[in-house]
Amino acid sequence: MQFPRTAGILLHPTSLPSRGGIGDFGPAAYQFVDSLAAARQGLWQVLPLGPVGYGNSPYSSISAFAGNPLLISLERLAEHGWIGQAKLSATLSPESGPVEYDRVFAAKMPLLFEAGRGFIDAASGSVRQRFEHFCSENAWWLDDFVLFDALRAQHKLASWNEWPAELARRDSGAMERARKRLNADLEIRKALQFAFYEQWQALRKYCSERSIRIVGDVAIFVNYDSADVWTHCELFRLNGALEPEVISGVPPDFFSKTGQRWGNPLYRWDVMKARGYDWWVERLRWATRNCDYIRLDHFRGFDQFWEIPEADQTAINGHWVDGPRDDLFIKLREALGGLPFFAEDLGYITPEVHALRERLRIPGMAVLQFGFNDDGAHMYLPHRAAGKVIYTGTHDNDTTVGWFHSGASDHERRNAEAYLGRCHDGIHWAFIRAAQSSVADLALVPLQDVLGLGSEARMNTPSLHGGNWKWRLAPGQFTAELTAKLAHLAEVTDRLPQPVPVPANEDFAA
């Protein structure tokens, strides 16, 4: 796909300075969009928006379709009468500071459930009709997800394979009894998903009105402990005990000498092909309904994926296995009418992977931090970025300031200075100017780089268990001076926003 020449900012909504201990779709999100518009940015990239599982990673979700309830703004629910404003004022925590997920779950989820219960008891008229339409239209994923979520809570977050066998194996009688027993709880969980998607679409509309497109992110794999695997065991490589036979990861690379053992179950691609890749079609159709462009994480895995024996504790002994390649994307193009994707194709990428991407006309990625090592690394530099999406760094990288002062070798620093020249306003602005003046169509910059922050603001360190996904923007930190500087740069590099079709006028209920 040919993207319009545009600039944008990478910031996950959890990093906004919202009340409640975590960023959400409330007032701070709209203020951020206003800042993007003032900065003449045409893109806002987010990470996956699903409910997080182990490790609080957005790439480790318990559903490929549901939304993370922690991103629901209680303030906006209060505006629509779901919960009393006084209760929020007494219980919500300050706007700033890192996300402490255990505290956030403990404080925010009870309030969300109270709001959902109030909505179910009191909603009427057009709002009730919107809710019922949402439940009916999305029953294909919603019904199974809320039952999974409720049973998971009932079993104290134990993995679904540890539940009673009749529930783990989805015995029809046991499922029906569970639905009747948990009916009130299921309705509340449906109400929270309704609130999530109402608030998200309202925010998207606000972005569209300001010529800002949303860049979403789809992880190639899903969690074992997820509604998707529990519901569709036949699509995953599980043994007779419903446990993974083999798992996902990547071999030793820049980030880890022992590789990365992600632990996700691998797909039965033969079964998926026989079914016309229906699960993938629905997954990507849903993604494109909720975002304008999609970053496909670990694109390499669609050509070949790293298969690791489940019993191994590292990824060293894995091996490459053929993926679906063109077959999947032919079906997706037929179903979606196009492929509004770009590929995360970083790391060791074979000529076959590049050829697949080029056949499909899916742009790859260039990350400036990777461009200053040996000659082979120069493929990531701005003059080589035609047909790619360029970044200063990603959520998996250190910030540019942190990388330059702590992570880069002397050789890389010398190369960066030779290529970029010395910069009076910091290495981060040298990177930003290089990315935005490049030949790449899309140029994306983590907000931490715009702010010139060091390693303390890093979002994720791959293979590090704990301490990730916690950084948050402080109120007022994204200043008018910075937005003016970005706006001037967008103008001079011909990256001014392009108009975006605005959704039909709707009175969002949440």
PDB file of N, CA and C in Angstrom, residues 250 253 255-262 396 458 460-466 468:
ATOM      1  N   VAL A 250      12.031 -16.195  19.133  1.00  0.00           N
ATOM      2  CA  VAL A 250      13.002 -15.859  18.089  1.00  0.00           C
ATOM      3  C   VAL A 250      14.374 -16.355  18.532  1.00  0.00           C
ATOM      4  N   ASP A 253      19.688 -12.967  19.099  1.00  0.00           N
ATOM      5  CA  ASP A 253      19.779 -11.796  18.235  1.00  0.00           C
ATOM      6  C   ASP A 253      20.353 -10.621  19.006  1.00  0.00           C
ATOM      7  N   PHE A 255      18.955  -8.466  20.793  1.00  0.00           N
ATOM      8  CA  PHE A 255      18.384  -8.227  22.103  1.00  0.00           C
ATOM      9  C   PHE A 255      18.776  -9.294  23.138  1.00  0.00           C
ATOM     10  N   SER A 256      19.067 -10.521  22.698  1.00  0.00           N
ATOM     11  CA  SER A 256      19.292 -11.598  23.670  1.00  0.00           C
ATOM     12  C   SER A 256      20.198 -12.673  23.082  1.00  0.00           C
ATOM     13  N   LYS A 257      21.206 -13.086  23.839  1.00  0.00           N
ATOM     14  CA  LYS A 257      22.130 -14.131  23.395  1.00  0.00           C
ATOM     15  C   LYS A 257      21.490 -15.512  23.404  1.00  0.00           C
ATOM     16  N   THR A 258      20.429 -15.684  24.178  1.00  0.00           N
ATOM     17  CA  THR A 258      19.744 -16.980  24.215  1.00  0.00           C
ATOM     18  C   THR A 258      18.424 -16.942  23.440  1.00  0.00           C
ATOM     19  N   GLY A 259      18.214 -15.883  22.681  1.00  0.00           N
ATOM     20  CA  GLY A 259      16.964 -15.733  21.965  1.00  0.00           C
ATOM     21  C   GLY A 259      15.851 -15.280  22.897  1.00  0.00           C
ATOM     22  N   GLN A 260      14.664 -15.237  22.358  1.00  0.00           N
ATOM     23  CA  GLN A 260      13.497 -14.853  23.162  1.00  0.00           C
ATOM     24  C   GLN A 260      12.483 -15.994  23.134  1.00  0.00           C
ATOM     25  N   ARG A 261      12.138 -16.478  24.321  1.00  0.00           N
ATOM     26  CA  ARG A 261      11.147 -17.544  24.471  1.00  0.00           C
ATOM     27  C   ARG A 261       9.820 -16.874  24.804  1.00  0.00           C
ATOM     28  N   TRP A 262       9.020 -16.583  23.776  1.00  0.00           N
ATOM     29  CA  TRP A 262       7.779 -15.862  24.022  1.00  0.00           C
ATOM     30  C   TRP A 262       6.732 -16.738  24.695  1.00  0.00           C
ATOM     31  N   ASP A 396      10.394  -1.118  21.837  1.00  0.00           N
ATOM     32  CA  ASP A 396      11.364  -2.110  22.309  1.00  0.00           C
ATOM     33  C   ASP A 396      12.777  -1.545  22.435  1.00  0.00           C
ATOM     34  N   ARG A 458      12.208   4.496  29.129  1.00  0.00           N
ATOM     35  CA  ARG A 458      12.061   3.377  28.192  1.00  0.00           C
ATOM     36  C   ARG A 458      10.773   2.618  28.479  1.00  0.00           C
ATOM     37  N   ASN A 460       9.866  -0.601  27.088  1.00  0.00           N
ATOM     38  CA  ASN A 460      10.006  -2.049  27.207  1.00  0.00           C
ATOM     39  C   ASN A 460      11.437  -2.467  26.931  1.00  0.00           C
ATOM     40  N   THR A 461      11.916  -3.419  27.726  1.00  0.00           N
ATOM     41  CA  THR A 461      13.201  -4.071  27.469  1.00  0.00           C
ATOM     42  C   THR A 461      12.912  -5.535  27.187  1.00  0.00           C
ATOM     43  N   PRO A 462      13.028  -5.979  25.924  1.00  0.00           N
ATOM     44  CA  PRO A 462      12.713  -7.375  25.604  1.00  0.00           C
ATOM     45  C   PRO A 462      13.492  -8.350  26.483  1.00  0.00           C
ATOM     46  N   SER A 463      12.826  -9.417  26.875  1.00  0.00           N
ATOM     47  CA  SER A 463      13.376 -10.494  27.717  1.00  0.00           C
ATOM     48  C   SER A 463      13.535 -10.094  29.181  1.00  0.00           C
ATOM     49  N   LEU A 464      13.202  -8.845  29.533  1.00  0.00           N
ATOM     50  CA  LEU A 464      13.223  -8.442  30.933  1.00  0.00           C
ATOM     51  C   LEU A 464      11.846  -8.687  31.525  1.00  0.00           C
ATOM     52  N   HIS A 465      11.790  -9.509  32.565  1.00  0.00           N
ATOM     53  CA  HIS A 465      10.507  -9.830  33.193  1.00  0.00           C
ATOM     54  C   HIS A 465      10.262  -8.868  34.352  1.00  0.00           C
ATOM     55  N   GLY A 466       9.231  -8.043  34.199  1.00  0.00           N
ATOM     56  CA  GLY A 466       8.893  -7.078  35.236  1.00  0.00           C
ATOM     57  C   GLY A 466       9.506  -5.716  34.951  1.00  0.00           C
ATOM     58  N   ASN A 468       8.368  -3.348  32.936  1.00  0.00           N
ATOM     59  CA  ASN A 468       8.082  -2.771  31.622  1.00  0.00           C
ATOM     60  C   ASN A 468       6.693  -2.147  31.574  1.00  0.00           C
TER      61      ASN A 468
END
